[in-house]
Coordinates of C-alpha atoms and ligand atoms in Angstrom, one line a residue:
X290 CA 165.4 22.0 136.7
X291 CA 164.7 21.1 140.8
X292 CA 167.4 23.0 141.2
X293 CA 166.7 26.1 140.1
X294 CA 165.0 26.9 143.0
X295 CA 167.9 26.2 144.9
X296 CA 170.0 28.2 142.7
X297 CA 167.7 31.3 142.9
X298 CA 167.8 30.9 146.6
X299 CA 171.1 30.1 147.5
X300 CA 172.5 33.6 144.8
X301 CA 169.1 36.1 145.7
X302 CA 171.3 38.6 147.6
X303 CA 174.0 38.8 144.6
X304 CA 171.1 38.8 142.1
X305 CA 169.5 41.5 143.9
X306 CA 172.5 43.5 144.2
X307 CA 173.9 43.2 140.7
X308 CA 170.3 44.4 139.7
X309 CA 170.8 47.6 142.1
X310 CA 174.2 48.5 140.1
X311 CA 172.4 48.5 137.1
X312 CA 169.5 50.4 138.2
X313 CA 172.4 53.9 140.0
X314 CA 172.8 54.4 136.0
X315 CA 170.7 57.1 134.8
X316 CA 169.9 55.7 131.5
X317 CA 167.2 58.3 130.2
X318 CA 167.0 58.2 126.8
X319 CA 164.1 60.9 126.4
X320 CA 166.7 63.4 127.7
X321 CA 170.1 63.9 126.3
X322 CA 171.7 65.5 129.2
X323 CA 171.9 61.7 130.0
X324 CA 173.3 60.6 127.1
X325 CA 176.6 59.4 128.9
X326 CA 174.6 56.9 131.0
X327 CA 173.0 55.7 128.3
X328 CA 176.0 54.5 126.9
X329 CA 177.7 53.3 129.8
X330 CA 174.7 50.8 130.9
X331 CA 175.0 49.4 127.1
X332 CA 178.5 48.2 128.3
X333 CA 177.2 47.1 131.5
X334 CA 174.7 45.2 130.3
X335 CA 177.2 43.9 127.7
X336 CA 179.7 43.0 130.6
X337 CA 176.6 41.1 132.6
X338 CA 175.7 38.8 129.7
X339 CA 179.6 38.2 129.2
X340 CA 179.5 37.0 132.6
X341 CA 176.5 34.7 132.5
X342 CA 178.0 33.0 130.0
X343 CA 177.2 34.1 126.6
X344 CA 180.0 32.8 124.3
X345 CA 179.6 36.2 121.7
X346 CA 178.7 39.6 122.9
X347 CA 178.9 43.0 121.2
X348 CA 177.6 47.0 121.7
X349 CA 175.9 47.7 118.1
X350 CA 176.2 51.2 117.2
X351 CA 173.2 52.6 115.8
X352 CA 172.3 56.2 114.5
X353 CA 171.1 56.6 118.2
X354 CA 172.1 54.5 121.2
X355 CA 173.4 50.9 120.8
X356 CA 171.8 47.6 121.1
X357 CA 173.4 44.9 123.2
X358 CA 173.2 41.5 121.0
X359 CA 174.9 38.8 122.3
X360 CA 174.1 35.2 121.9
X361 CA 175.3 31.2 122.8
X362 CA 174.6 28.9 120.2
X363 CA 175.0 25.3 121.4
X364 CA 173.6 23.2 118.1
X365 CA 172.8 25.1 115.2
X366 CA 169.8 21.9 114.7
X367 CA 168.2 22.8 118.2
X368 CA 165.8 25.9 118.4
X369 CA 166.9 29.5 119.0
X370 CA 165.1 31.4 121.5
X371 CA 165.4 35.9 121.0
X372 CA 165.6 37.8 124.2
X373 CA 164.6 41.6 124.0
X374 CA 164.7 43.8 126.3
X375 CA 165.3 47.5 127.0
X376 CA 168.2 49.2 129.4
X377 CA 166.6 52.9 128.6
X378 CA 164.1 54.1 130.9
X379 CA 161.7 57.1 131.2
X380 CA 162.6 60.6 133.0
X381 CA 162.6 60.5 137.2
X382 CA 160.4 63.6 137.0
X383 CA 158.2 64.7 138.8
X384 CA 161.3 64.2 141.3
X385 CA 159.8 65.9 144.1
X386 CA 157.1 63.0 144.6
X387 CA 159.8 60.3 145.1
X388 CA 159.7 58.9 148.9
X389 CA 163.5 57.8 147.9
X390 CA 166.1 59.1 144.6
X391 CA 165.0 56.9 141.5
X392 CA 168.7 56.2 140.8
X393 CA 169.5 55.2 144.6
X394 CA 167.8 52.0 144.7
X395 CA 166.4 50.7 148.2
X396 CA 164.2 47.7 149.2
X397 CA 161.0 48.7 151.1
X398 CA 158.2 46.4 152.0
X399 CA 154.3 47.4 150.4
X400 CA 150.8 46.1 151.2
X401 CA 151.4 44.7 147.9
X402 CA 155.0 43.2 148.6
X403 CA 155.1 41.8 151.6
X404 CA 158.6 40.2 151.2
X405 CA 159.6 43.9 149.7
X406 CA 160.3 45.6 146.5
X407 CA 163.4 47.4 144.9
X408 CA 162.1 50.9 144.0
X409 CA 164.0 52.7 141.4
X410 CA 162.9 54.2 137.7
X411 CA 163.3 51.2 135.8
X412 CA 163.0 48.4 138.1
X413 CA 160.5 46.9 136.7
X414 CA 160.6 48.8 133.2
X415 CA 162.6 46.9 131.9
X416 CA 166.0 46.8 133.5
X417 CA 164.9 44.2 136.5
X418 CA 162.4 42.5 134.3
X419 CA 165.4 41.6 131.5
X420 CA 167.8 41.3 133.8
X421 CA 165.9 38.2 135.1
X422 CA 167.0 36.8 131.6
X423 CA 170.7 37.6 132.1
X424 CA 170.3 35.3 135.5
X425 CA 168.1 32.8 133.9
X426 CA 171.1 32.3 131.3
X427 CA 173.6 32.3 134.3
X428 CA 171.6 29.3 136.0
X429 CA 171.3 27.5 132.7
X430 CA 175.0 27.4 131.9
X431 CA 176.5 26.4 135.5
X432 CA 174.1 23.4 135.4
X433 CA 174.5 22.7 132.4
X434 CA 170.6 22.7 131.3
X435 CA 170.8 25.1 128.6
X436 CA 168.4 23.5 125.5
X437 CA 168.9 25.5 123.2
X438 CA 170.3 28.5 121.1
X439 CA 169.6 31.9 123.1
X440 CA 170.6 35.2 121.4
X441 CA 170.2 38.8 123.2
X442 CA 168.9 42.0 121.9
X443 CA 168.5 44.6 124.0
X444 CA 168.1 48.2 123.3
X445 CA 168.2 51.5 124.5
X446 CA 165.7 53.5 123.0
X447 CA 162.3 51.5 123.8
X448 CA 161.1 54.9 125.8
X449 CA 161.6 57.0 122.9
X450 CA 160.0 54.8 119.6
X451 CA 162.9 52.2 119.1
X452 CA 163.7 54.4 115.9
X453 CA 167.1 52.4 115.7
X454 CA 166.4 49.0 116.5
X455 CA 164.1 49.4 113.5
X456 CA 166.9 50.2 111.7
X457 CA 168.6 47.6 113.0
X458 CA 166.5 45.0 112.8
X459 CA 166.0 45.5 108.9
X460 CA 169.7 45.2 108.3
X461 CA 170.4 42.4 110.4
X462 CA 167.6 39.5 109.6
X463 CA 170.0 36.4 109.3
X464 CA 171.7 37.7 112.5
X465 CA 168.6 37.8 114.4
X466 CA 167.2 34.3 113.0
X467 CA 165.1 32.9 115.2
X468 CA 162.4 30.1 116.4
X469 CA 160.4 32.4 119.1
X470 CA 161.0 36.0 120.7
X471 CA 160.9 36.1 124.4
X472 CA 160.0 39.3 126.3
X473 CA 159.5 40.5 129.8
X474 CA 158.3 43.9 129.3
X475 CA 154.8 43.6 130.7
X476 CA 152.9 42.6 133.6
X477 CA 150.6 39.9 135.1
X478 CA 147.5 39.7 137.3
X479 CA 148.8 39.3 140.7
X480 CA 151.2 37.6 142.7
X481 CA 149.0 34.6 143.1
X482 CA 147.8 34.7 139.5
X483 CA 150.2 34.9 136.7
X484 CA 148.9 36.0 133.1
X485 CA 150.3 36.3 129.8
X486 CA 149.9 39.2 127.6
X487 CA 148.5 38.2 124.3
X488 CA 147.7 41.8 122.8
X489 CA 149.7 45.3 122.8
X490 CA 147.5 48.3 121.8
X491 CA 149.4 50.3 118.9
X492 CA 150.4 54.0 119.1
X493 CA 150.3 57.0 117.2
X494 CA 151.9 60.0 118.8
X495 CA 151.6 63.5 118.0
X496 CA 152.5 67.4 119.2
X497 CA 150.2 70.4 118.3
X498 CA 150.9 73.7 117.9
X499 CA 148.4 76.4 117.8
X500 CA 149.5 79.9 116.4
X501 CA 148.0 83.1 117.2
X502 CA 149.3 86.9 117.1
X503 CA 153.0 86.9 116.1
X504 CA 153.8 87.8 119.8
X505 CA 152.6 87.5 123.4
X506 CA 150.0 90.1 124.4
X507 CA 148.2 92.3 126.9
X508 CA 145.1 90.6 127.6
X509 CA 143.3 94.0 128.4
X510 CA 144.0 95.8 125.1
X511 CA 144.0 93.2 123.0
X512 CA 141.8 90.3 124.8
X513 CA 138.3 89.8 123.2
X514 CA 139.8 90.9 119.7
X515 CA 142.1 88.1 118.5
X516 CA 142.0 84.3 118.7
X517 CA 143.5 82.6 121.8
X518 CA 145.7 80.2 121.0
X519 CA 144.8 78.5 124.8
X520 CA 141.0 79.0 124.6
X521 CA 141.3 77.7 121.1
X522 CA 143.1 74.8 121.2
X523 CA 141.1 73.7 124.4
X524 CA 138.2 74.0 122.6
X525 CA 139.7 71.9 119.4
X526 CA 140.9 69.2 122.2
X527 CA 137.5 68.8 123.7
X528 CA 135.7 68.7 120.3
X529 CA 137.8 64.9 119.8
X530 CA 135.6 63.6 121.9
X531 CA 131.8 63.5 121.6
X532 CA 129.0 62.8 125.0
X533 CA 129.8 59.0 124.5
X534 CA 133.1 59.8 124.9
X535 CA 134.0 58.1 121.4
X536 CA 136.6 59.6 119.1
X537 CA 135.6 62.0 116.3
X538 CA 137.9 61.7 114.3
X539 CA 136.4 60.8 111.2
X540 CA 137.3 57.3 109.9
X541 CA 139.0 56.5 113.3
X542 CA 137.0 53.5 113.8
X543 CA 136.8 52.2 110.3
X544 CA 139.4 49.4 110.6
X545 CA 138.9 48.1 114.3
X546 CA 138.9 44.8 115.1
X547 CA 136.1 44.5 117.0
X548 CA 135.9 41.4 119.5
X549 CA 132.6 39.2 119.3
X550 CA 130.5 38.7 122.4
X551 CA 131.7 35.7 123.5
X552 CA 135.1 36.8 123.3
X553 CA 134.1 39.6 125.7
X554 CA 132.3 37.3 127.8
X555 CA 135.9 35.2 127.9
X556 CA 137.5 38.3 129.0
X557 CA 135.1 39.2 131.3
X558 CA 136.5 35.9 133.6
X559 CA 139.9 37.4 134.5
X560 CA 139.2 38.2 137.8
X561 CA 139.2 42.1 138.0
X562 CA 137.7 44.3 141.2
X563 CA 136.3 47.5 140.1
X564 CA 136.1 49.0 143.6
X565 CA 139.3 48.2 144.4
X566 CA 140.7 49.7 141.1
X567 CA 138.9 52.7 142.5
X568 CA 140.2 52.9 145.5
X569 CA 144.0 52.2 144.8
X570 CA 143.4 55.5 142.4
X571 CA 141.7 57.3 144.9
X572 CA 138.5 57.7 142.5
X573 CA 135.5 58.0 143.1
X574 CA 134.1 56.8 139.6
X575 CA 135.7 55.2 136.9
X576 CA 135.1 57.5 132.9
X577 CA 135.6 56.2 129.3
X578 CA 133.7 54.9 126.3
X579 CA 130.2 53.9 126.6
X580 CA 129.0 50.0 125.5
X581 CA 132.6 49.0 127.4
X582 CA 133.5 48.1 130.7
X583 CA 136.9 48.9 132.1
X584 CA 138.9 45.9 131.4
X585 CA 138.2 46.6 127.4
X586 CA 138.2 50.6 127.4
X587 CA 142.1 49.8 128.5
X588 CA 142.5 46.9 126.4
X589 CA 140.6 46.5 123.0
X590 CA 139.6 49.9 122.5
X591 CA 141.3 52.7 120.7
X592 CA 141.9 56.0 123.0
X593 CA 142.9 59.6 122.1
X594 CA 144.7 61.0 125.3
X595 CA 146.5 64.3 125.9
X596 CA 149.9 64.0 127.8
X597 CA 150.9 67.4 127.9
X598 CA 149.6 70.7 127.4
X599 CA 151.1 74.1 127.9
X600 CA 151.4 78.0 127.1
X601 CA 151.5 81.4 128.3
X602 CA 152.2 82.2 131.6
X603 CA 152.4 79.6 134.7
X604 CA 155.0 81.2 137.0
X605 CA 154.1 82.1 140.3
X606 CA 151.2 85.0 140.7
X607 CA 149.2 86.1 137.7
X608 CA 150.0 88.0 134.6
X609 CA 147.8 89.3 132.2
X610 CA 148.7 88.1 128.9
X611 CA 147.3 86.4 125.7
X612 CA 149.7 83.8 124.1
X613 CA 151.2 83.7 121.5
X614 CA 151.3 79.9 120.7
X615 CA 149.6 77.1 122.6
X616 CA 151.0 73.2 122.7
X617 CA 149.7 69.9 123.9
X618 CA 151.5 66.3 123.3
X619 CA 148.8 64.0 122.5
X620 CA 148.8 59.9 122.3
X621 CA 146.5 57.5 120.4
X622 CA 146.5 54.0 121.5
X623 CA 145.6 52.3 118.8
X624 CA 143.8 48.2 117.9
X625 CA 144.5 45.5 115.6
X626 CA 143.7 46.4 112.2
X627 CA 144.3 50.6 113.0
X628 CA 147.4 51.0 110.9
X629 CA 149.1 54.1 113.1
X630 CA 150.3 55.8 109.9
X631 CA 147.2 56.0 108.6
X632 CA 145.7 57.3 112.2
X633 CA 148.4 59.9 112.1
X634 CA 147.3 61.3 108.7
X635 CA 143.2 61.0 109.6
X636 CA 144.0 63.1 112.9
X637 CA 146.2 66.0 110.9
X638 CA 143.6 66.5 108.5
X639 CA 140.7 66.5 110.9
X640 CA 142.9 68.6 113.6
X641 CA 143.8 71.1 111.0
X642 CA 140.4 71.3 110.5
X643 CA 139.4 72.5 113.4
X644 CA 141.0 75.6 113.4
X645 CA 138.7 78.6 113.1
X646 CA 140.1 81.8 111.2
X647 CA 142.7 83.5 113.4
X648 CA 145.0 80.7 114.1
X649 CA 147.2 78.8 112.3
X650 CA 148.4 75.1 113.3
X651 CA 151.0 72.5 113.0
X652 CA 150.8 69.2 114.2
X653 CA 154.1 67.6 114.2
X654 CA 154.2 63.3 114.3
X655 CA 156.6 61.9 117.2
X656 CA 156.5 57.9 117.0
X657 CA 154.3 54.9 116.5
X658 CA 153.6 51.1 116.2
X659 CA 151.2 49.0 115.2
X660 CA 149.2 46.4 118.0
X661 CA 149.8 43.4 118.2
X662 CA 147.9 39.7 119.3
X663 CA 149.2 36.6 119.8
X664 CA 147.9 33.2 119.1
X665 CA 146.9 30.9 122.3
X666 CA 147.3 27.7 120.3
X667 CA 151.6 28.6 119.6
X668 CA 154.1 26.4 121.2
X669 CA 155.1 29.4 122.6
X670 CA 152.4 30.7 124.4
X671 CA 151.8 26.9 125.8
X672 CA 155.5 26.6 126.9
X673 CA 155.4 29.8 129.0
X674 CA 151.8 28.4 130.0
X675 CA 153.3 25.5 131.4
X676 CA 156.4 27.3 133.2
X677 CA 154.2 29.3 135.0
X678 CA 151.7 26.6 136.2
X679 CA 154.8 25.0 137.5
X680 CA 156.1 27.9 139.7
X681 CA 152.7 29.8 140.5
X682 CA 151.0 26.4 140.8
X683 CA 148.0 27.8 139.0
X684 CA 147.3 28.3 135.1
X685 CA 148.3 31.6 133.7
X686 CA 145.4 33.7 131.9
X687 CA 145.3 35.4 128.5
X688 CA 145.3 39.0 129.0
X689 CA 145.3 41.8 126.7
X690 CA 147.4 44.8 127.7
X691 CA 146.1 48.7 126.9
X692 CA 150.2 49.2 127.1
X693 CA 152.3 49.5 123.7
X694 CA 155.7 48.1 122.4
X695 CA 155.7 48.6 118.9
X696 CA 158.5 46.9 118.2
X697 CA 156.9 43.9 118.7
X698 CA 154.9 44.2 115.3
X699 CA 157.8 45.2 113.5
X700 CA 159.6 42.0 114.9
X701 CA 156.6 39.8 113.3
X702 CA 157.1 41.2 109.7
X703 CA 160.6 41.4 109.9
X704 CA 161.5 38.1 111.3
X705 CA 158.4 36.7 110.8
X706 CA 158.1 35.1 114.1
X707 CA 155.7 35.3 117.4
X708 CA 156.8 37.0 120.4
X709 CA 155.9 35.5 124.0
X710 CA 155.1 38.5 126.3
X711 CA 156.3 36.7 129.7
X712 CA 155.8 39.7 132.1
X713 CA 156.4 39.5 136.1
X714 CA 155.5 43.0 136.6
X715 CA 152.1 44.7 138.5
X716 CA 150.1 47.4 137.3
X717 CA 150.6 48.8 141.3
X718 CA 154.3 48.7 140.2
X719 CA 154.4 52.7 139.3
X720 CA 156.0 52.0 135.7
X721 CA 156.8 55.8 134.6
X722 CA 155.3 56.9 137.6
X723 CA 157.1 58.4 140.9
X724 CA 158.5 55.4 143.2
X725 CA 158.5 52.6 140.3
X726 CA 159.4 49.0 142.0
X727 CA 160.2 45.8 141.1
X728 CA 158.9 43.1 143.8
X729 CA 161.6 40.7 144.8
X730 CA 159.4 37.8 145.3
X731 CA 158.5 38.9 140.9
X732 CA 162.0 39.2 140.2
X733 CA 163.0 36.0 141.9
X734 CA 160.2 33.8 140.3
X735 CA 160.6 35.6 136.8
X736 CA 164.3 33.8 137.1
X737 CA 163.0 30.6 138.4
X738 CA 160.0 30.8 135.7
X739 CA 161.9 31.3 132.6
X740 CA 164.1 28.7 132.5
X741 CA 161.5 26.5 132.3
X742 CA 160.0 28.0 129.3
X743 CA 163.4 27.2 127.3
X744 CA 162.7 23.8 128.8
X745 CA 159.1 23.3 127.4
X746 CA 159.6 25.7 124.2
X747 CA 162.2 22.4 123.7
X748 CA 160.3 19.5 124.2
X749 CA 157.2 20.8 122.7
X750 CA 159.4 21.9 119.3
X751 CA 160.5 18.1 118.8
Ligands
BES261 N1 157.0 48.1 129.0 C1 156.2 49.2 128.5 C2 155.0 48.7 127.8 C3 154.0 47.9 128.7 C4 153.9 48.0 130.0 C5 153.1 47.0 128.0 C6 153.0 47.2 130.8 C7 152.2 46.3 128.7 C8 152.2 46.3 130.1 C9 157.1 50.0 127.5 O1 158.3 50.3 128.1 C10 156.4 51.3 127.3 O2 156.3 52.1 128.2 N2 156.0 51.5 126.1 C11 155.4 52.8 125.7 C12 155.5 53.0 124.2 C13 156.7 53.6 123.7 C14 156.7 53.7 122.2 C15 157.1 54.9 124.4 C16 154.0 52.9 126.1 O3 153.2 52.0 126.2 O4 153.6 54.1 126.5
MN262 MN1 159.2 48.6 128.9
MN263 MN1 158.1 52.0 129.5

């Protein structure tokens, strides 16, 4: 493995460049109008594992956009190691704020990344973070280290509930055997301190609709006499949280795993700096759940957030009007234990609730998962231990994530096996923010790093 290094060194500019042609296609899958790029980086990404030497690729159609599986199977009595990934990523939008297009990708140097990063919508989520795989397979096959089975999955619908790799994945069990799933789909401390994600926070997500009078009115002649659908859905929205700014829905809490103190005090040593968490926000205080300090109100704790909310009139100037219907997208992020179906049904109920006489309301479910932990004591999470102590020269640190990939659940019960979150990404990265990057020194040691976790997930398996 010396030579990986080498390898990485001596092929950076092509690695960087293929990653840049992957990263022009617009593969939105939230919007349909991009539906065409969507399919066409399936068969890129399908051409780029062909290339690094998979023996068996194919584009599985779905009900909605494909999955790439491919695979290279060396000794069916060696281990078999399952990449997934996703080549979907989340709408540019707000365009306007980007410093460069998100599909033009360009390499600028940040505070942060010093040696510079590629900035594009999905350079780091996910298409430069699995796309480190594809190369990691590349090295392992021209030197001839490969130690084991490797199969792909990589789908295109991760940003929209991964509706048909669930499908997929219960129809294709025996296809998808495997000893240990391997993902890059998350991040890590810093530069200088790698982590490994050991938790996902499940998801429930919903969209409410508040009814009022059967059409848009004057707010003079009719204002002060019938419901509001704004004013009252603001009002039902606040309610969800009381001064302690804990969720009222009731039962919400009743199956949360909560952590003991000595687990918190365990957390507590990842080195975290609240001022400068501040100040790269441009906050001047930090707000959640009393009893929790920031590091678990994003990790361990279940949230209720709204992600959208519109209705009536927000054009330019003012006009006097009372709506007819009021909306707001709204996102629970959910523990171990919280089963997001259940959450789904305790917030319709209570939201229905809330609705005085005078409106009417609908609350539509979008998607979900359940959360997920992983053991510290796996082969698995002490391979990918050791392949990062080897490249970062320091440990990596258990660290759970507030972000969700509910797939990963799924994966568990369907497969019944335990997924390694290897991440390279930052949380200054921007993920489905304006100006997303990818640093290149991150992409370069995630292809250096992994191969070494085939390595060790080998030696340790014997
Ligand atoms: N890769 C992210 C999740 C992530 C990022 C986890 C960083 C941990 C650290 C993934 O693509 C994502 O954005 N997931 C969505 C959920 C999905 C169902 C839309 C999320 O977390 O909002
Ligand atoms: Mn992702
Ligand atoms: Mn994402």
């Amino acid at each position: 493995m010396e030579n990986i290094k080498a390898y990485v060194q001596e092929h950076k500019d092509r690695f960087i460049n293929e990653l840049i042609e992957l990263l022009k296609i617009p593969s939105v899958s939230a919007d349909t109008a991009y539906s065409h790029d969507v399919f066409e980086t399936a068969d890129a990404v399908k051409a780029s594992l062909e290339k690094a030497g998979c023996d068996f690729v194919e584009i599985c159609d779905t009900p909605g956009y494909p999955i790439v599986y491919g695979e290279k199977i060396i000794d069916k009595s060696l281990p078999t190691i399952l990449v997934y990934g996703h080549y979907d990523v989340q709408p540019p939008d707000p365009m306007e704020l980007w410093t460069s297009p998100p599909f033009e990708p360009v390499i600028k140097k940040t505070e942060i990344h010093p040696e510079g990063a590629i900035f594009a919508r999905g350079a780091c989520d996910d298409k430069g973070q699995m796309y480190m795989h594809v190369k990691a397979l590349e090295y392992m096959v021209q030197s001839n280290t490969l130690p084991c089975n490797v199969k792909f999955m990589i789908e295109g619908e991760e940003e929209i509930g991964s509706k048909s790799l669930s499908w997929f994945v219960e129809r294709n069990q025996e296809k998808l055997k495997n000893d240990v799933i391997l993902i890059s789909d998350t991040g890590m401390i810093s530069n200088q301190q790698p982590s490994i994600t050991t938790g996902l926070r499940g998801l429930s997500y919903v969209e409410v609709e508040v009814t009022g009078p059967n059409r848009d009115l004057h707010s003079g002649l009719y204002g002060g006499a019938v419901a509001n659908p704004i004013n009252i859905l603001a009002k039902m929205i606040a309610s969800l949280h009381d001064e302690n700014n804990h969720i009222t829905i009731p039962g919400f809490y009743d199956n949360v795993a909560e952590l003991s103190l000595e687990e918190r005090a365990e957390m507590a040593k990842a080195p975290f700096n609240l001022e400068n968490y501040k100040k790269a926000l441009d906050l001047n205080d930090v707000y959640g759940e009393s009893g929790y300090v920031t590091n678990e109100r994003n990790s361990i704790r279940p949230t209720l957030d709204v992600n959208g909310i519109w209705g009536g009139y927000t054009g330019e100037g003012a006009k006097t009007v009372i709506a007819s219907k009021a909306f707001a997208k709204i996102s629970m992020r959910l523990v171990p234990n919280q089963d997001w179906e259940q959450i789904t049904e305790l917030f319709t109920k209570h939201f229905r609730s809330l609705a005085p006489a005078g409106v009417t309301v609908k609350v539509k479910p979008h998607h979900g998962g359940q959360g997920y932990v992983t053991p510290t004591d796996s082969i698995g999470y002490k391979a990918a231990n050791m392949a990062y102590t080897e490249t970062f020269g320091v440990p990596a640190i258990p660290v759970r994530s507030g972000g969700s990939i509910p797939i990963v659940a799924l994966f568990e019960k369907e497969l019944k096996s335990k997924t390694i979150l290897m991440g390279f990404g930052l949380d200054s990265d921007a993920i489905h923010s304006p100006n997303e990057h990818f640093g290149v020194f991150n992409y370069l040691k995630g292809i250096e790093t992994i191969p070494l976790f085939y390595k060790y997930f080998v030696e340790l398996s014997k």
